[in-house]
Amino acid sequence: MEKSNSTLQAFPEINSMNSQELTAFLTGIGEKPFRAKQIYAWLHQRQAADFDEMTDLSKALRSRLKETSCFTVLKPVQIQTSKQDGTKKYLYQLADGNRIETVFMKYKHGNSVCISSQAGCRMGCRFCASAIGGLVRNLTPAEMLEQVYRTEQESGERISNVVVMGIGEPLDNYENLLKFIELITDEQGRNLSQRSITVSTCGIVPRIRELADKKLQITLALSLHAPSQEKRRMLMPVAEKYDLMEVLKACDDYFAKTGRRITYEYSLIRGENDSVKDAQQLGMLLKGKNCHVNLIPVNPVKERSFKQPDEETAAAFKNKLEKNRINVTIRREMGRDIDGACGQLRKKYL
Ligand code: SAH
């Protein structure tokens, strides 16, 4: 049945289509265009997981859809719930057997979900578990959407924020990322506001510039992790291609064009980038920028030897930045007890 369709991906993926594309697809298979609205609402408002849930469509139409399109639905193969803070980590299986992670987090201001943009990643950051197996493939827009929809359905909770900070480099899957944003913010669909979306990048400069020109109201987070080009290239191979100053300039221009303040992500790694001198240097680099710095004690990854700084070192680092009037928070770690670090759960099953 539709199983073979979804595995082969030889048919157009119905839940990656916007309204116009869906209308064109339906007229193409001889259906009336008004059906598009109905089916679109089933997919993106009611978050159906099967054509057979679409009970106001005739059985004949449902069969026709199964024969002519691919409907991507993710299957949770493992769900871990943190006893500490209620964080839930989902290991989802894609139609081709690949697996990705999605993390659901509860905050005072609402529920947040951290989604993956690729199966694997080719950026090679030294401290990151997702880099270990390299890139397998890009996720489709529907596979990104499904992480939100399935997690809402499974948890029974409404999600108010989406962060594209899971496995993969979103700007290395740029077209699908844009389509995902278009679909999830569609008023006829899930209707999430652009301001509720954060996209995190390791710093692919031409893509940051293209994204700035779209003038979206999403938040851009830049994975900085070092106060100098010299140190950054030791941790992040992407820095060989795009110099730190070039990346920061692109971020400044992003802010100028969109009015959206940049978030700088900085993983504190013991003995690598956590000294007072590093903080001083970082302060100089970011001084005067309208930005926010997120300090994240590095999540120890089994295959890597990186360690977290102790609390005093992290606090001293934060203080130093604050002295330079930089807006900074030390990010509370969520779900430490459930393979917290990005990519660790998936890695177990590779
Ligand atoms: N590729 C994108 C988004 C995915 S990674 C990016 O680089 O931004 C999401 C964030 O987690 C990035 O800031 C990344 O550098 C960080 N990260 C990866 N592994 C980590 C670890 N072991 N500890 C702390 N942060 C980590």
Coordinates of C-alpha atoms and ligand atoms in Angstrom, one line a residue:
M1 CA 0.0 0.0 0.0
E2 CA 1.3 3.5 0.8
K3 CA 4.2 1.9 2.5
S4 CA 6.1 1.2 -0.7
N5 CA 5.4 4.8 -1.8
S6 CA 6.8 6.3 1.3
T7 CA 9.9 4.1 1.1
L8 CA 10.7 4.7 -2.5
Q9 CA 9.9 8.4 -2.5
A10 CA 9.2 8.0 -6.2
F11 CA 5.9 9.9 -5.7
P12 CA 5.5 13.5 -4.8
E13 CA 5.6 14.1 -1.0
I14 CA 2.1 15.4 -0.3
N15 CA 3.0 17.0 3.1
S16 CA 5.9 19.0 1.7
M17 CA 3.5 20.8 -0.7
N18 CA 2.1 24.3 -0.1
S19 CA -1.5 25.1 -0.9
Q20 CA -0.8 26.0 -4.5
E21 CA 1.3 22.9 -5.2
L22 CA -1.3 20.7 -3.6
T23 CA -4.0 22.3 -5.7
A24 CA -1.9 21.7 -8.8
F25 CA -1.2 18.1 -7.8
L26 CA -4.8 17.3 -7.2
T27 CA -6.0 18.8 -10.5
G28 CA -3.2 16.9 -12.1
I29 CA -4.7 13.6 -10.9
G30 CA -8.1 14.7 -12.1
E31 CA -9.5 15.9 -8.7
K32 CA -11.4 19.1 -8.1
P33 CA -9.2 21.9 -6.8
F34 CA -11.4 22.6 -3.7
R35 CA -10.3 19.3 -2.3
A36 CA -6.9 20.9 -1.7
K37 CA -8.2 23.1 1.2
Q38 CA -9.7 20.1 2.9
I39 CA -6.6 17.9 2.6
Y40 CA -4.3 20.7 3.5
A41 CA -6.2 21.2 6.7
W42 CA -6.1 17.5 7.5
L43 CA -2.3 17.5 7.0
H44 CA -1.3 20.8 8.7
Q45 CA -4.1 21.7 11.1
R46 CA -5.3 18.3 12.3
Q47 CA -1.9 16.7 11.9
A48 CA -3.3 13.5 10.4
A49 CA -1.0 10.5 10.3
D50 CA -2.8 8.5 7.7
F51 CA -5.0 9.1 4.7
D52 CA -7.7 6.9 6.3
E53 CA -8.1 9.5 9.1
M54 CA -9.5 11.9 6.4
T55 CA -13.0 10.6 6.8
D56 CA -14.7 13.3 4.9
L57 CA -12.9 12.2 1.7
S58 CA -14.4 9.3 -0.2
K59 CA -12.6 5.9 0.1
A60 CA -11.9 6.1 -3.6
L61 CA -10.1 9.4 -3.2
R62 CA -8.1 8.2 -0.3
S63 CA -7.0 5.2 -2.3
R64 CA -6.1 7.4 -5.2
L65 CA -4.0 9.6 -2.9
K66 CA -2.2 6.5 -1.6
E67 CA -1.4 5.4 -5.1
T68 CA -0.1 8.7 -6.4
S69 CA 1.6 10.4 -3.5
C70 CA 3.9 9.8 -0.7
F71 CA 2.7 10.8 2.8
T72 CA 5.7 11.0 5.1
V73 CA 4.9 10.2 8.8
L74 CA 7.6 9.7 11.4
K75 CA 7.4 6.8 13.8
P76 CA 8.7 7.2 17.4
V77 CA 11.0 4.2 18.0
Q78 CA 12.1 5.4 21.4
I79 CA 10.9 8.1 23.8
Q80 CA 13.0 9.0 26.9
T81 CA 11.5 11.2 29.5
S82 CA 13.7 13.1 32.0
K83 CA 12.8 12.6 35.6
Q84 CA 14.5 15.9 36.4
D85 CA 12.6 18.4 34.2
G86 CA 10.1 16.6 32.0
T87 CA 12.2 16.9 28.8
K88 CA 11.3 14.3 26.3
K89 CA 13.7 13.0 23.7
Y90 CA 12.2 11.2 20.7
L91 CA 14.1 9.0 18.3
Y92 CA 12.1 9.1 15.1
Q93 CA 12.4 6.6 12.3
L94 CA 12.2 8.0 8.7
A95 CA 10.6 6.0 5.9
D96 CA 14.0 4.8 4.7
G97 CA 15.0 3.5 8.1
N98 CA 17.2 6.5 9.0
R99 CA 16.8 7.8 12.5
I100 CA 16.8 11.3 13.9
E101 CA 16.3 13.0 17.2
T102 CA 13.7 15.6 18.4
V103 CA 13.7 17.1 21.9
F104 CA 10.6 18.5 23.6
M105 CA 11.3 20.9 26.4
K106 CA 9.0 22.6 28.9
Y107 CA 9.8 26.2 29.9
K108 CA 7.9 28.7 32.0
H109 CA 7.1 30.7 28.9
G110 CA 5.9 27.7 26.9
N111 CA 6.8 24.4 25.3
S112 CA 9.7 24.3 22.9
V113 CA 10.8 21.6 20.4
C114 CA 14.3 21.2 19.0
I115 CA 14.2 19.6 15.6
S116 CA 16.8 18.0 13.3
S117 CA 17.4 19.3 9.8
Q118 CA 19.6 16.5 8.4
A119 CA 20.3 12.8 9.1
G120 CA 23.9 13.3 10.3
C121 CA 26.0 16.4 9.5
R122 CA 29.1 17.2 7.5
M123 CA 30.3 20.2 9.4
G124 CA 32.6 18.2 11.7
C125 CA 32.6 20.3 14.8
R126 CA 35.0 18.6 17.2
F127 CA 32.7 18.5 20.3
C128 CA 29.6 17.4 18.5
A129 CA 28.2 13.8 18.5
S130 CA 26.2 14.4 15.3
A131 CA 29.4 15.0 13.3
I132 CA 30.8 11.5 14.0
G133 CA 29.1 9.6 11.3
G134 CA 29.1 12.4 8.7
L135 CA 26.1 13.4 6.6
V136 CA 23.6 10.7 5.5
R137 CA 21.1 13.0 3.8
N138 CA 19.0 16.1 4.0
L139 CA 15.5 16.0 5.6
T140 CA 12.5 17.0 3.5
P141 CA 10.3 19.8 4.6
A142 CA 7.7 17.2 5.6
E143 CA 10.2 15.4 7.8
M144 CA 11.0 18.6 9.6
L145 CA 7.3 19.4 10.0
E146 CA 6.5 15.9 11.2
Q147 CA 8.9 16.3 14.1
V148 CA 6.7 19.1 15.4
Y149 CA 3.3 17.5 14.5
R150 CA 4.1 14.0 15.8
T151 CA 5.6 15.4 19.0
E152 CA 2.5 17.6 19.6
Q153 CA 0.3 14.6 19.0
E154 CA 2.3 12.1 21.0
S155 CA 2.8 14.5 24.0
G156 CA -0.6 16.0 23.9
E157 CA 1.0 19.4 24.4
R158 CA 0.9 22.5 22.2
I159 CA 4.3 23.7 21.1
S160 CA 4.9 27.4 21.1
N161 CA 8.6 27.6 20.0
V162 CA 10.6 25.7 17.4
V163 CA 14.3 25.7 17.4
V164 CA 16.2 24.2 14.5
M165 CA 19.1 23.1 16.6
G166 CA 19.1 19.4 16.5
I167 CA 21.1 17.1 14.2
G168 CA 22.4 18.7 11.1
E169 CA 23.3 22.1 9.7
P170 CA 20.1 23.9 8.6
L171 CA 21.8 26.2 6.2
D172 CA 23.3 23.2 4.5
N173 CA 19.7 22.2 3.7
Y174 CA 18.7 25.7 2.8
E175 CA 15.8 25.2 0.3
N176 CA 14.1 22.6 2.5
L177 CA 14.5 24.8 5.5
L178 CA 12.8 27.7 3.8
K179 CA 9.9 25.5 2.7
F180 CA 9.6 24.2 6.2
I181 CA 9.3 27.8 7.5
E182 CA 6.8 28.7 4.8
L183 CA 4.6 25.7 5.7
I184 CA 4.7 25.9 9.5
T185 CA 3.9 29.6 9.5
D186 CA 1.1 29.3 7.0
E187 CA -2.1 30.8 8.4
Q188 CA -4.0 28.0 6.6
G189 CA -1.8 25.4 8.4
R190 CA 0.0 25.2 11.7
N191 CA 0.2 29.0 11.8
L192 CA 3.2 29.3 14.0
S193 CA 4.6 32.9 14.1
Q194 CA 8.0 33.5 12.5
R195 CA 9.1 35.0 15.8
S196 CA 8.7 31.6 17.4
I197 CA 11.3 30.0 15.2
T198 CA 15.1 30.0 15.8
V199 CA 17.5 28.7 13.3
S200 CA 21.0 27.8 14.5
T201 CA 24.0 27.8 12.2
C202 CA 27.7 27.1 12.4
G203 CA 28.2 30.1 10.1
I204 CA 27.8 29.5 6.4
V205 CA 28.2 33.1 5.3
P206 CA 26.6 33.1 1.8
R207 CA 23.5 31.5 3.3
I208 CA 23.3 33.9 6.2
R209 CA 23.3 36.7 3.6
E210 CA 20.7 35.1 1.5
L211 CA 18.5 34.5 4.5
A212 CA 18.9 38.1 5.6
D213 CA 17.5 39.2 2.2
K214 CA 14.4 37.2 2.9
K215 CA 13.7 39.6 5.8
L216 CA 12.0 36.9 7.9
Q217 CA 11.2 37.6 11.5
I218 CA 12.9 34.4 12.7
T219 CA 15.8 34.4 15.2
L220 CA 19.2 33.5 13.9
A221 CA 21.6 31.8 16.3
L222 CA 25.3 31.7 15.5
S223 CA 27.4 28.9 16.9
L224 CA 30.5 31.0 17.9
H225 CA 32.3 28.9 20.5
A226 CA 35.6 30.8 20.4
P227 CA 36.7 34.4 20.8
S228 CA 39.2 34.3 17.9
Q229 CA 39.6 32.9 14.5
E230 CA 42.6 30.9 15.7
K231 CA 40.7 29.1 18.4
R232 CA 37.6 28.7 16.4
R233 CA 39.2 26.9 13.6
M234 CA 40.6 24.3 16.1
L235 CA 37.0 23.5 17.2
M236 CA 35.0 24.1 14.0
P237 CA 36.4 23.1 10.6
V238 CA 33.8 25.4 8.9
A239 CA 35.9 28.3 10.2
E240 CA 38.6 27.3 7.6
K241 CA 36.2 28.3 4.9
Y242 CA 34.6 31.4 6.6
D243 CA 36.7 33.6 8.7
L244 CA 35.3 34.8 12.1
M245 CA 35.3 38.4 11.1
E246 CA 33.4 37.6 7.9
V247 CA 30.8 35.6 9.9
L248 CA 30.3 38.4 12.4
K249 CA 29.9 40.9 9.6
A250 CA 27.2 38.8 8.0
C251 CA 25.5 38.6 11.4
D252 CA 25.7 42.4 11.8
D253 CA 24.2 42.8 8.4
Y254 CA 21.5 40.2 9.2
F255 CA 20.5 42.4 12.2
A256 CA 20.6 45.5 10.1
K257 CA 18.3 44.0 7.5
T258 CA 15.8 42.2 9.7
G259 CA 15.9 44.1 13.0
R260 CA 16.3 40.7 14.7
R261 CA 18.8 40.4 17.4
I262 CA 21.4 37.7 16.9
T263 CA 21.9 35.0 19.5
Y264 CA 25.5 33.8 19.9
E265 CA 26.0 30.3 21.1
Y266 CA 29.1 29.6 23.1
S267 CA 29.8 26.1 24.5
L268 CA 32.1 26.4 27.4
I269 CA 34.8 23.7 27.2
R270 CA 37.2 23.3 30.1
G271 CA 40.7 24.5 29.3
E272 CA 39.8 25.3 25.7
N273 CA 37.7 28.5 25.6
D274 CA 36.7 29.2 29.1
S275 CA 39.4 31.4 30.6
V276 CA 38.9 35.0 31.8
K277 CA 41.1 36.0 28.9
D278 CA 38.8 34.3 26.4
A279 CA 35.8 36.1 28.0
Q280 CA 37.7 39.4 27.7
Q281 CA 38.4 38.7 24.1
L282 CA 34.8 37.7 23.4
G283 CA 33.6 40.8 25.2
M284 CA 35.7 43.0 22.9
L285 CA 34.4 41.1 19.9
L286 CA 30.7 41.6 20.7
K287 CA 30.9 44.9 22.6
G288 CA 28.2 47.3 21.4
K289 CA 26.3 44.7 19.4
N290 CA 22.6 44.3 20.0
C291 CA 22.8 40.6 20.7
H292 CA 22.4 37.9 23.2
V293 CA 25.0 35.3 24.3
N294 CA 24.0 31.8 25.4
L295 CA 26.7 30.1 27.4
I296 CA 26.3 26.3 27.3
P297 CA 28.5 24.1 29.4
V298 CA 29.6 21.6 26.8
N299 CA 27.7 18.3 26.9
P300 CA 30.3 15.6 27.3
V301 CA 30.2 13.2 24.4
K302 CA 31.5 9.7 25.0
E303 CA 33.7 9.7 21.9
R304 CA 35.2 13.1 22.8
S305 CA 37.4 14.2 25.7
F306 CA 35.9 17.6 26.2
K307 CA 34.8 18.5 29.7
Q308 CA 32.7 21.2 31.3
P309 CA 34.2 24.0 33.3
D310 CA 33.3 24.1 37.0
E311 CA 30.5 26.5 38.1
E312 CA 32.8 29.3 39.3
T313 CA 34.7 29.4 36.0
A314 CA 31.4 29.6 34.1
A315 CA 30.1 32.3 36.4
A316 CA 33.4 34.3 36.1
F317 CA 33.1 34.1 32.3
K318 CA 29.6 35.4 32.4
N319 CA 30.6 38.2 34.8
K320 CA 33.3 39.4 32.5
L321 CA 30.9 39.6 29.5
E322 CA 28.3 41.4 31.7
K323 CA 31.0 44.0 32.5
N324 CA 31.1 44.7 28.8
R325 CA 27.3 45.2 29.0
I326 CA 26.6 42.1 27.0
N327 CA 23.3 40.3 27.5
V328 CA 24.2 36.8 28.6
T329 CA 22.6 33.7 30.1
I330 CA 24.1 30.4 31.1
R331 CA 21.7 27.9 29.5
R332 CA 20.1 25.5 31.9
E333 CA 20.9 22.0 30.7
M334 CA 17.8 20.1 29.9
G335 CA 17.5 16.3 30.1
R336 CA 21.0 15.6 31.2
D337 CA 19.8 12.2 32.4
I338 CA 18.6 11.2 28.9
D339 CA 21.5 11.4 26.6
G340 CA 21.2 15.2 26.6
A341 CA 23.9 16.1 24.0
C342 CA 22.8 16.5 20.5
G343 CA 23.1 13.4 18.4
Q344 CA 23.9 11.0 21.3
L345 CA 20.7 9.0 21.2
R346 CA 20.8 8.6 17.4
K347 CA 24.5 7.6 17.7
K348 CA 23.6 4.7 19.9
Y349 CA 21.5 3.2 17.1
L350 CA 23.8 3.8 14.2
Ligands
SAH1 N1 24.5 23.0 12.9 C1 23.9 24.0 13.6 C2 22.7 23.5 14.5 C3 22.9 22.2 15.2 S1 23.9 22.1 16.6 C4 24.9 24.8 14.4 O1 26.0 24.5 14.4 O2 24.5 25.8 15.1 C5 23.1 23.0 17.8 C6 24.0 23.7 18.8 O3 24.6 22.8 19.7 C7 25.2 24.4 18.2 O4 25.5 25.6 18.8 C8 26.3 23.4 18.4 O5 27.6 24.0 18.3 C9 26.0 22.9 19.8 N2 26.6 21.7 20.3 C10 26.9 20.6 19.5 N3 27.5 19.6 20.3 C11 27.5 20.1 21.6 C12 27.9 19.6 22.8 N4 28.5 18.4 22.9 N5 27.8 20.4 23.9 C13 27.3 21.6 23.8 N6 26.8 22.2 22.7 C14 26.9 21.4 21.5

